[in-house]
PDB file of C-alpha atoms in Angstrom:
ATOM      1  CA  MET L 191       0.208  -0.052   0.016  1.00 73.00           C
ATOM      2  CA  TYR L 192       1.326   3.284  -1.104  1.00 77.00           C
ATOM      3  CA  ALA L 193       1.441   6.179   1.513  1.00 81.00           C
ATOM      4  CA  GLU L 194      -1.301   8.115   0.130  1.00 79.00           C
ATOM      5  CA  GLU L 195      -3.718   5.287   0.099  1.00 82.00           C
ATOM      6  CA  ARG L 196      -2.685   4.331   3.812  1.00 88.00           C
ATOM      7  CA  HIS L 197      -3.618   8.336   4.782  1.00 89.00           C
ATOM      8  CA  GLN L 198      -7.064   7.943   3.119  1.00 83.00           C
ATOM      9  CA  ALA L 199      -7.350   4.742   4.542  1.00 87.00           C
ATOM     10  CA  ILE L 200      -6.547   5.867   8.151  1.00 91.00           C
ATOM     11  CA  ALA L 201      -8.484   9.262   7.736  1.00 87.00           C
ATOM     12  CA  GLU L 202     -11.713   7.011   6.856  1.00 83.00           C
ATOM     13  CA  LEU L 203     -10.952   5.072  10.052  1.00 85.00           C
ATOM     14  CA  VAL L 204     -10.671   8.016  12.216  1.00 85.00           C
ATOM     15  CA  ALA L 205     -14.203   9.671  10.695  1.00 80.00           C
ATOM     16  CA  SER L 206     -15.893   6.472  11.174  1.00 76.00           C
ATOM     17  CA  ARG L 207     -14.772   5.280  14.600  1.00 79.00           C
ATOM     18  CA  GLY L 208     -14.379   8.642  16.032  1.00 78.00           C
ATOM     19  CA  ARG L 209     -10.975   7.716  17.725  1.00 82.00           C
ATOM     20  CA  VAL L 210      -8.407   5.475  16.909  1.00 87.00           C
ATOM     21  CA  ALA L 211      -4.837   4.301  18.776  1.00 89.00           C
ATOM     22  CA  VAL L 212      -1.445   4.337  17.401  1.00 91.00           C
ATOM     23  CA  THR L 213      -0.755   0.898  18.117  1.00 91.00           C
ATOM     24  CA  GLU L 214      -4.154  -0.133  16.677  1.00 89.00           C
ATOM     25  CA  LEU L 215      -3.045   1.599  13.228  1.00 93.00           C
ATOM     26  CA  ALA L 216       0.285   0.288  13.034  1.00 91.00           C
ATOM     27  CA  SER L 217      -1.064  -3.454  13.539  1.00 90.00           C
ATOM     28  CA  HIS L 218      -3.755  -2.784  10.970  1.00 89.00           C
ATOM     29  CA  PHE L 219      -1.349  -1.309   8.050  1.00 90.00           C
ATOM     30  CA  ASP L 220       1.561  -3.543   9.329  1.00 89.00           C
ATOM     31  CA  VAL L 221       3.774  -0.412  10.009  1.00 92.00           C
ATOM     32  CA  THR L 222       5.898   1.183  12.685  1.00 92.00           C
ATOM     33  CA  THR L 223       4.206   3.241  15.457  1.00 91.00           C
ATOM     34  CA  GLU L 224       6.628   5.914  14.071  1.00 90.00           C
ATOM     35  CA  THR L 225       5.318   5.681  10.599  1.00 92.00           C
ATOM     36  CA  VAL L 226       1.874   6.099  12.108  1.00 92.00           C
ATOM     37  CA  ARG L 227       2.704   9.332  13.876  1.00 90.00           C
ATOM     38  CA  ARG L 228       3.911  10.910  10.831  1.00 90.00           C
ATOM     39  CA  ASP L 229       0.897   9.987   8.751  1.00 91.00           C
ATOM     40  CA  LEU L 230      -1.272  11.322  11.777  1.00 91.00           C
ATOM     41  CA  SER L 231       0.837  14.541  11.848  1.00 88.00           C
ATOM     42  CA  GLN L 232       0.522  14.915   8.082  1.00 87.00           C
ATOM     43  CA  LEU L 233      -3.284  14.439   8.185  1.00 88.00           C
ATOM     44  CA  GLU L 234      -3.608  16.800  11.083  1.00 83.00           C
ATOM     45  CA  ARG L 235      -2.112  19.566   9.116  1.00 81.00           C
ATOM     46  CA  LEU L 236      -4.428  18.888   6.464  1.00 80.00           C
ATOM     47  CA  LYS L 237      -7.462  19.153   9.264  1.00 75.00           C
ATOM     48  CA  LEU L 238      -8.752  15.685   8.559  1.00 81.00           C
ATOM     49  CA  LEU L 239      -8.285  14.651  12.283  1.00 83.00           C
ATOM     50  CA  ARG L 240      -6.802  15.830  15.536  1.00 81.00           C
ATOM     51  CA  ARG L 241      -3.662  14.160  17.098  1.00 84.00           C
ATOM     52  CA  VAL L 242      -4.165  13.340  20.780  1.00 78.00           C
ATOM     53  CA  HIS L 243      -2.158  11.215  23.354  1.00 74.00           C
ATOM     54  CA  GLY L 244      -1.812   7.816  21.878  1.00 80.00           C
ATOM     55  CA  GLY L 245      -4.046   8.206  18.757  1.00 85.00           C
ATOM     56  CA  ALA L 246      -6.430  10.304  16.940  1.00 86.00           C
ATOM     57  CA  VAL L 247      -9.818  11.636  16.954  1.00 81.00           C
ATOM     58  CA  SER L 248     -12.006  12.950  14.173  1.00 77.00           C
ATOM     59  CA  MET L 249     -12.724  16.750  13.923  1.00 64.00           C
ATOM     60  CA  ARG L 250     -16.165  16.076  14.506  1.00 56.00           C
ATOM     61  CA  SER L 251     -15.136  14.683  17.948  1.00 51.00           C
ATOM     62  CA  VAL L 252     -13.012  17.012  18.704  1.00 47.00           C
ATOM     63  CA  THR L 253     -15.874  20.001  18.214  1.00 43.00           C
ATOM     64  CA  MET L 254     -17.934  17.845  20.757  1.00 43.00           C
ATOM     65  CA  LEU L 255     -15.207  17.793  23.371  1.00 44.00           C
ATOM     66  CA  GLU L 256     -15.781  21.032  24.958  1.00 49.00           C
ATOM     67  CA  ALA L 257     -19.180  22.279  26.027  1.00 49.00           C
ATOM     68  CA  GLN L 258     -20.644  25.641  26.248  1.00 51.00           C
ATOM     69  CA  LEU L 259     -20.224  27.211  29.941  1.00 47.00           C
ATOM     70  CA  SER L 260     -23.850  27.179  30.356  1.00 49.00           C
ATOM     71  CA  ASP L 261     -24.100  23.460  29.131  1.00 52.00           C
ATOM     72  CA  ARG L 262     -21.458  22.441  31.574  1.00 52.00           C
ATOM     73  CA  ASP L 263     -23.081  24.492  34.430  1.00 50.00           C
ATOM     74  CA  GLN L 264     -26.027  22.207  34.324  1.00 54.00           C
ATOM     75  CA  ALA L 265     -23.986  18.950  34.137  1.00 54.00           C
ATOM     76  CA  GLN L 266     -23.363  17.123  37.578  1.00 68.00           C
ATOM     77  CA  ALA L 267     -24.605  20.497  39.282  1.00 80.00           C
ATOM     78  CA  GLY L 268     -25.051  18.808  42.402  1.00 85.00           C
ATOM     79  CA  GLU L 269     -21.551  17.229  42.441  1.00 90.00           C
ATOM     80  CA  LYS L 270     -20.147  20.447  41.693  1.00 92.00           C
ATOM     81  CA  GLU L 271     -22.061  22.254  44.481  1.00 93.00           C
ATOM     82  CA  ARG L 272     -20.422  19.877  46.994  1.00 95.00           C
ATOM     83  CA  ILE L 273     -16.954  20.391  45.503  1.00 96.00           C
ATOM     84  CA  ALA L 274     -17.137  24.050  45.707  1.00 96.00           C
ATOM     85  CA  ARG L 275     -17.815  23.740  49.468  1.00 96.00           C
ATOM     86  CA  ALA L 276     -15.323  21.077  50.166  1.00 97.00           C
ATOM     87  CA  ALA L 277     -12.639  23.359  48.162  1.00 97.00           C
ATOM     88  CA  ALA L 278     -13.706  26.178  50.329  1.00 96.00           C
ATOM     89  CA  THR L 279     -12.534  24.317  53.574  1.00 97.00           C
ATOM     90  CA  LEU L 280      -9.083  24.841  51.936  1.00 97.00           C
ATOM     91  CA  LEU L 281      -9.207  28.661  51.976  1.00 97.00           C
ATOM     92  CA  PRO L 282      -6.701  29.872  54.738  1.00 95.00           C
ATOM     93  CA  GLU L 283      -7.754  32.040  57.778  1.00 93.00           C
ATOM     94  CA  GLY L 284      -6.756  35.568  57.202  1.00 93.00           C
ATOM     95  CA  GLY L 285      -7.403  35.601  53.604  1.00 96.00           C
ATOM     96  CA  CYS L 286      -4.909  35.220  50.880  1.00 98.00           C
ATOM     97  CA  THR L 287      -4.178  35.984  47.034  1.00 98.00           C
ATOM     98  CA  LEU L 288      -6.077  33.749  44.796  1.00 98.00           C
ATOM     99  CA  LEU L 289      -5.716  32.675  41.221  1.00 98.00           C
ATOM    100  CA  LEU L 290      -9.198  31.431  39.924  1.00 98.00           C
ATOM    101  CA  ASP L 291      -9.338  29.527  36.786  1.00 98.00           C
ATOM    102  CA  ALA L 292     -12.563  29.573  34.745  1.00 95.00           C
ATOM    103  CA  GLY L 293     -15.169  26.896  35.106  1.00 90.00           C
ATOM    104  CA  SER L 294     -18.527  25.967  36.293  1.00 89.00           C
ATOM    105  CA  THR L 295     -17.138  24.717  39.503  1.00 93.00           C
ATOM    106  CA  THR L 296     -14.359  27.351  40.305  1.00 96.00           C
ATOM    107  CA  ILE L 297     -17.309  30.245  39.951  1.00 94.00           C
ATOM    108  CA  ARG L 298     -19.230  28.174  42.688  1.00 95.00           C
ATOM    109  CA  LEU L 299     -16.368  28.350  44.601  1.00 96.00           C
ATOM    110  CA  ALA L 300     -15.906  31.958  44.101  1.00 96.00           C
ATOM    111  CA  GLY L 301     -19.329  32.280  45.625  1.00 93.00           C
ATOM    112  CA  GLN L 302     -18.015  30.594  48.834  1.00 93.00           C
ATOM    113  CA  LEU L 303     -15.307  33.143  49.726  1.00 95.00           C
ATOM    114  CA  PRO L 304     -16.095  33.967  53.500  1.00 94.00           C
ATOM    115  CA  PRO L 305     -17.000  37.833  53.922  1.00 93.00           C
ATOM    116  CA  THR L 306     -15.202  37.464  57.214  1.00 94.00           C
ATOM    117  CA  GLU L 307     -11.874  37.693  55.528  1.00 95.00           C
ATOM    118  CA  GLN L 308      -9.997  39.868  52.992  1.00 96.00           C
ATOM    119  CA  TRP L 309      -9.361  38.207  49.488  1.00 98.00           C
ATOM    120  CA  THR L 310      -7.191  39.280  46.456  1.00 98.00           C
ATOM    121  CA  VAL L 311      -8.859  37.335  43.267  1.00 98.00           C
ATOM    122  CA  ILE L 312      -7.059  37.279  40.062  1.00 98.00           C
ATOM    123  CA  THR L 313      -9.140  35.663  37.429  1.00 98.00           C
ATOM    124  CA  HIS L 314      -9.328  35.497  33.418  1.00 97.00           C
ATOM    125  CA  ALA L 315     -13.075  34.601  34.010  1.00 95.00           C
ATOM    126  CA  VAL L 316     -15.392  37.325  33.301  1.00 95.00           C
ATOM    127  CA  PRO L 317     -18.513  35.581  35.288  1.00 94.00           C
ATOM    128  CA  ILE L 318     -16.140  35.086  38.241  1.00 95.00           C
ATOM    129  CA  ALA L 319     -14.899  38.738  38.068  1.00 96.00           C
ATOM    130  CA  ALA L 320     -18.577  40.147  37.560  1.00 94.00           C
ATOM    131  CA  LEU L 321     -19.714  38.002  40.737  1.00 94.00           C
ATOM    132  CA  LEU L 322     -17.028  39.265  43.005  1.00 95.00           C
ATOM    133  CA  ALA L 323     -16.458  42.670  41.693  1.00 94.00           C
ATOM    134  CA  PRO L 324     -19.177  44.268  43.793  1.00 92.00           C
ATOM    135  CA  LEU L 325     -18.428  42.558  46.949  1.00 94.00           C
ATOM    136  CA  PRO L 326     -16.409  44.873  49.731  1.00 94.00           C
ATOM    137  CA  HIS L 327     -14.386  41.800  51.265  1.00 96.00           C
ATOM    138  CA  VAL L 328     -12.760  40.887  47.719  1.00 97.00           C
ATOM    139  CA  GLU L 329     -10.423  42.633  45.430  1.00 97.00           C
ATOM    140  CA  VAL L 330     -10.777  41.721  41.853  1.00 97.00           C
ATOM    141  CA  HIS L 331      -8.008  41.682  39.049  1.00 97.00           C
ATOM    142  CA  LEU L 332      -9.620  40.672  35.622  1.00 97.00           C
ATOM    143  CA  LEU L 333      -6.568  39.318  33.591  1.00 98.00           C
ATOM    144  CA  PRO L 334      -6.330  40.593  29.915  1.00 97.00           C
ATOM    145  CA  GLY L 335      -6.979  38.871  26.427  1.00 96.00           C
ATOM    146  CA  ARG L 336      -9.438  37.412  24.138  1.00 94.00           C
ATOM    147  CA  VAL L 337     -12.750  36.195  25.556  1.00 93.00           C
ATOM    148  CA  ARG L 338     -13.665  32.666  24.188  1.00 89.00           C
ATOM    149  CA  THR L 339     -17.564  32.407  23.898  1.00 83.00           C
ATOM    150  CA  ALA L 340     -17.216  28.649  25.247  1.00 80.00           C
ATOM    151  CA  THR L 341     -15.673  29.234  28.539  1.00 83.00           C
ATOM    152  CA  GLN L 342     -16.324  33.094  28.914  1.00 88.00           C
ATOM    153  CA  ALA L 343     -12.610  33.585  29.742  1.00 94.00           C
ATOM    154  CA  ALA L 344      -9.606  35.466  28.758  1.00 96.00           C
ATOM    155  CA  VAL L 345      -6.976  33.440  26.669  1.00 95.00           C
ATOM    156  CA  GLY L 346      -3.973  34.358  24.150  1.00 95.00           C
ATOM    157  CA  HIS L 347      -0.480  35.922  24.755  1.00 96.00           C
ATOM    158  CA  ALA L 348      -1.411  38.796  26.900  1.00 96.00           C
ATOM    159  CA  THR L 349      -3.290  36.495  29.504  1.00 97.00           C
ATOM    160  CA  VAL L 350      -0.243  34.262  29.829  1.00 97.00           C
ATOM    161  CA  GLU L 351       2.416  36.992  30.131  1.00 97.00           C
ATOM    162  CA  ALA L 352       0.011  38.804  32.429  1.00 97.00           C
ATOM    163  CA  VAL L 353      -0.423  35.455  34.476  1.00 97.00           C
ATOM    164  CA  ARG L 354       3.364  34.591  34.476  1.00 95.00           C
ATOM    165  CA  HIS L 355       4.342  38.045  35.956  1.00 96.00           C
ATOM    166  CA  LEU L 356       2.047  37.024  39.076  1.00 96.00           C
ATOM    167  CA  ARG L 357       2.548  35.060  42.334  1.00 96.00           C
ATOM    168  CA  ALA L 358      -0.601  33.963  44.332  1.00 98.00           C
ATOM    169  CA  ASP L 359      -0.847  31.803  47.367  1.00 98.00           C
ATOM    170  CA  LEU L 360      -3.479  29.489  46.315  1.00 98.00           C
ATOM    171  CA  ALA L 361      -4.964  28.225  42.829  1.00 98.00           C
ATOM    172  CA  PHE L 362      -7.920  26.916  41.967  1.00 98.00           C
ATOM    173  CA  VAL L 363      -8.305  25.175  38.389  1.00 98.00           C
ATOM    174  CA  GLY L 364     -10.872  23.263  36.642  1.00 96.00           C
ATOM    175  CA  THR L 365     -10.070  20.676  34.139  1.00 95.00           C
ATOM    176  CA  ASN L 366     -11.957  18.734  31.196  1.00 92.00           C
ATOM    177  CA  GLY L 367     -10.211  15.706  31.862  1.00 93.00           C
ATOM    178  CA  ILE L 368      -7.621  14.181  34.458  1.00 96.00           C
ATOM    179  CA  SER L 369      -5.745  10.983  34.392  1.00 94.00           C
ATOM    180  CA  VAL L 370      -2.379   9.320  35.819  1.00 94.00           C
ATOM    181  CA  ARG L 371      -1.192   9.138  32.331  1.00 92.00           C
ATOM    182  CA  HIS L 372      -1.992  12.026  30.670  1.00 94.00           C
ATOM    183  CA  GLY L 373      -2.192  14.602  33.907  1.00 96.00           C
ATOM    184  CA  LEU L 374      -4.664  17.377  33.560  1.00 97.00           C
ATOM    185  CA  SER L 375      -5.966  18.327  29.794  1.00 95.00           C
ATOM    186  CA  THR L 376      -8.361  20.398  27.845  1.00 92.00           C
ATOM    187  CA  PRO L 377      -9.160  20.691  24.256  1.00 89.00           C
ATOM    188  CA  ASP L 378      -8.208  24.130  23.649  1.00 89.00           C
ATOM    189  CA  PRO L 379      -4.677  25.169  23.060  1.00 91.00           C
ATOM    190  CA  GLU L 380      -5.084  28.788  24.250  1.00 93.00           C
ATOM    191  CA  GLU L 381      -7.081  27.590  26.916  1.00 93.00           C
ATOM    192  CA  ALA L 382      -4.481  25.000  28.119  1.00 95.00           C
ATOM    193  CA  ALA L 383      -1.726  27.758  28.192  1.00 96.00           C
ATOM    194  CA  THR L 384      -3.517  29.947  30.474  1.00 97.00           C
ATOM    195  CA  LYS L 385      -4.386  26.988  32.963  1.00 98.00           C
ATOM    196  CA  SER L 386      -0.680  26.049  32.754  1.00 97.00           C
ATOM    197  CA  ALA L 387       0.363  29.732  33.790  1.00 98.00           C
ATOM    198  CA  ILE L 388      -2.200  29.765  36.575  1.00 98.00           C
ATOM    199  CA  VAL L 389      -0.306  26.284  37.866  1.00 98.00           C
ATOM    200  CA  ALA L 390       3.138  27.596  37.464  1.00 98.00           C
ATOM    201  CA  SER L 391       2.304  30.907  39.116  1.00 98.00           C
ATOM    202  CA  ALA L 392       0.759  29.473  42.294  1.00 98.00           C
ATOM    203  CA  GLN L 393       2.503  28.187  45.694  1.00 98.00           C
ATOM    204  CA  ARG L 394      -0.453  25.562  46.031  1.00 98.00           C
ATOM    205  CA  VAL L 395      -2.579  24.383  43.432  1.00 98.00           C
ATOM    206  CA  VAL L 396      -5.996  22.591  43.977  1.00 98.00           C
ATOM    207  CA  ALA L 397      -7.780  20.907  40.759  1.00 98.00           C
ATOM    208  CA  LEU L 398     -11.645  21.088  41.103  1.00 98.00           C
ATOM    209  CA  THR L 399     -13.339  18.117  39.041  1.00 95.00           C
ATOM    210  CA  ASP L 400     -16.513  15.720  39.149  1.00 92.00           C
ATOM    211  CA  ALA L 401     -15.876  12.408  38.719  1.00 92.00           C
ATOM    212  CA  SER L 402     -17.322  12.019  35.316  1.00 89.00           C
ATOM    213  CA  LYS L 403     -13.891  13.644  33.855  1.00 91.00           C
ATOM    214  CA  VAL L 404     -11.329  11.404  35.889  1.00 93.00           C
ATOM    215  CA  GLY L 405      -9.838   9.002  33.356  1.00 91.00           C
ATOM    216  CA  GLN L 406     -10.627  11.383  30.736  1.00 89.00           C
ATOM    217  CA  GLU L 407      -7.873  12.321  28.450  1.00 90.00           C
ATOM    218  CA  ARG L 408      -8.547  15.541  26.544  1.00 90.00           C
ATOM    219  CA  THR L 409      -6.330  17.056  23.482  1.00 87.00           C
ATOM    220  CA  VAL L 410      -3.871  19.193  25.379  1.00 92.00           C
ATOM    221  CA  ARG L 411      -2.001  18.601  28.534  1.00 95.00           C
ATOM    222  CA  PHE L 412      -1.655  21.643  30.733  1.00 97.00           C
ATOM    223  CA  ALA L 413      -0.346  20.112  34.460  1.00 98.00           C
ATOM    224  CA  GLU L 414       1.034  16.844  35.414  1.00 96.00           C
ATOM    225  CA  LEU L 415      -0.044  15.283  38.358  1.00 96.00           C
ATOM    226  CA  GLU L 416       2.670  16.389  40.213  1.00 96.00           C
ATOM    227  CA  ASP L 417       2.006  19.839  39.609  1.00 97.00           C
ATOM    228  CA  VAL L 418      -1.131  19.493  41.801  1.00 97.00           C
ATOM    229  CA  ASP L 419      -1.112  19.438  45.548  1.00 97.00           C
ATOM    230  CA  VAL L 420      -4.912  18.551  46.089  1.00 98.00           C
ATOM    231  CA  LEU L 421      -7.656  16.964  44.050  1.00 98.00           C
ATOM    232  CA  VAL L 422     -11.222  18.070  45.117  1.00 98.00           C
ATOM    233  CA  THR L 423     -14.053  15.589  43.254  1.00 97.00           C
ATOM    234  CA  ASP L 424     -16.830  13.453  44.289  1.00 95.00           C
ATOM    235  CA  SER L 425     -17.765  10.477  45.810  1.00 93.00           C
ATOM    236  CA  GLY L 426     -18.490   9.044  42.759  1.00 92.00           C
ATOM    237  CA  ILE L 427     -14.533   8.734  41.742  1.00 94.00           C
ATOM    238  CA  GLU L 428     -13.794   4.822  41.591  1.00 92.00           C
ATOM    239  CA  PRO L 429     -11.344   3.525  44.357  1.00 93.00           C
ATOM    240  CA  ALA L 430      -8.851   2.257  42.038  1.00 93.00           C
ATOM    241  CA  ASP L 431      -8.384   5.753  40.643  1.00 94.00           C
ATOM    242  CA  LEU L 432      -8.193   7.315  43.914  1.00 95.00           C
ATOM    243  CA  LYS L 433      -6.022   5.068  44.787  1.00 95.00           C
ATOM    244  CA  ALA L 434      -3.977   5.734  41.771  1.00 95.00           C
ATOM    245  CA  PHE L 435      -3.926   9.376  42.492  1.00 96.00           C
ATOM    246  CA  GLU L 436      -2.840   9.175  45.959  1.00 95.00           C
ATOM    247  CA  ALA L 437       0.090   6.675  44.901  1.00 95.00           C
ATOM    248  CA  ALA L 438       1.159   9.611  42.518  1.00 94.00           C
ATOM    249  CA  GLY L 439       1.455  11.861  45.311  1.00 94.00           C
ATOM    250  CA  VAL L 440      -2.098  13.866  45.178  1.00 96.00           C
ATOM    251  CA  GLU L 441      -3.947  14.433  48.260  1.00 97.00           C
ATOM    252  CA  VAL L 442      -7.728  13.762  47.283  1.00 97.00           C
ATOM    253  CA  LEU L 443     -10.636  15.211  48.830  1.00 97.00           C
ATOM    254  CA  THR L 444     -13.759  13.627  48.302  1.00 96.00           C
ATOM    255  CA  ALA L 445     -17.284  15.522  48.661  1.00 93.00           C
TER     256      ALA L 445
END
């Protein structure tokens, strides 16, 4: 089989299945995994698929990986409320400087900031800034950048550069997927770059995610597990996953 024929066959296979693994393709076409990776890179440049960790997904699948913020807010709403309340117990007495990532769970956490303390909140999320700006016990700093419709959060070079010049006591980040193998990940590269900068700019990092995202691997990794101090999730997490995260050095708090 010529390379062009293999490329067409791979593209058709990914389109029909939605996702395929490198090892599966190598076995199917009797070529090396290195050859498959080169094939996938060429097909990605042609926008026929999107490479992900260990394989590729169809472009249709990629567009479905990231729901709008309003849709995500309704999904697992009860779990997210409990996660936010549990995360609030990690807030230090006396207040501090917080970096708050965009997301349906982090906005719930923002509403949990005790009014008896003074807080400095740095965020790229427009809804979080709008929620906190009127409150006298919170000093809000909204980061610059282009606001994405899907997340209502600022992203881009200006956002990343602004975060890199900051140092916060505590960061709360959301994620579209988390696994021992792939770490924390999200579909959008610009969103990932901002999240990565947030993680790097905090002395302590807390990840907030409901159990449905555990084991999920999205296109772009923005943090390794070792970058996270605490994972706050709900009681739906599988015992095996909980043990795996703890073995990787992450403290897990279940709500």
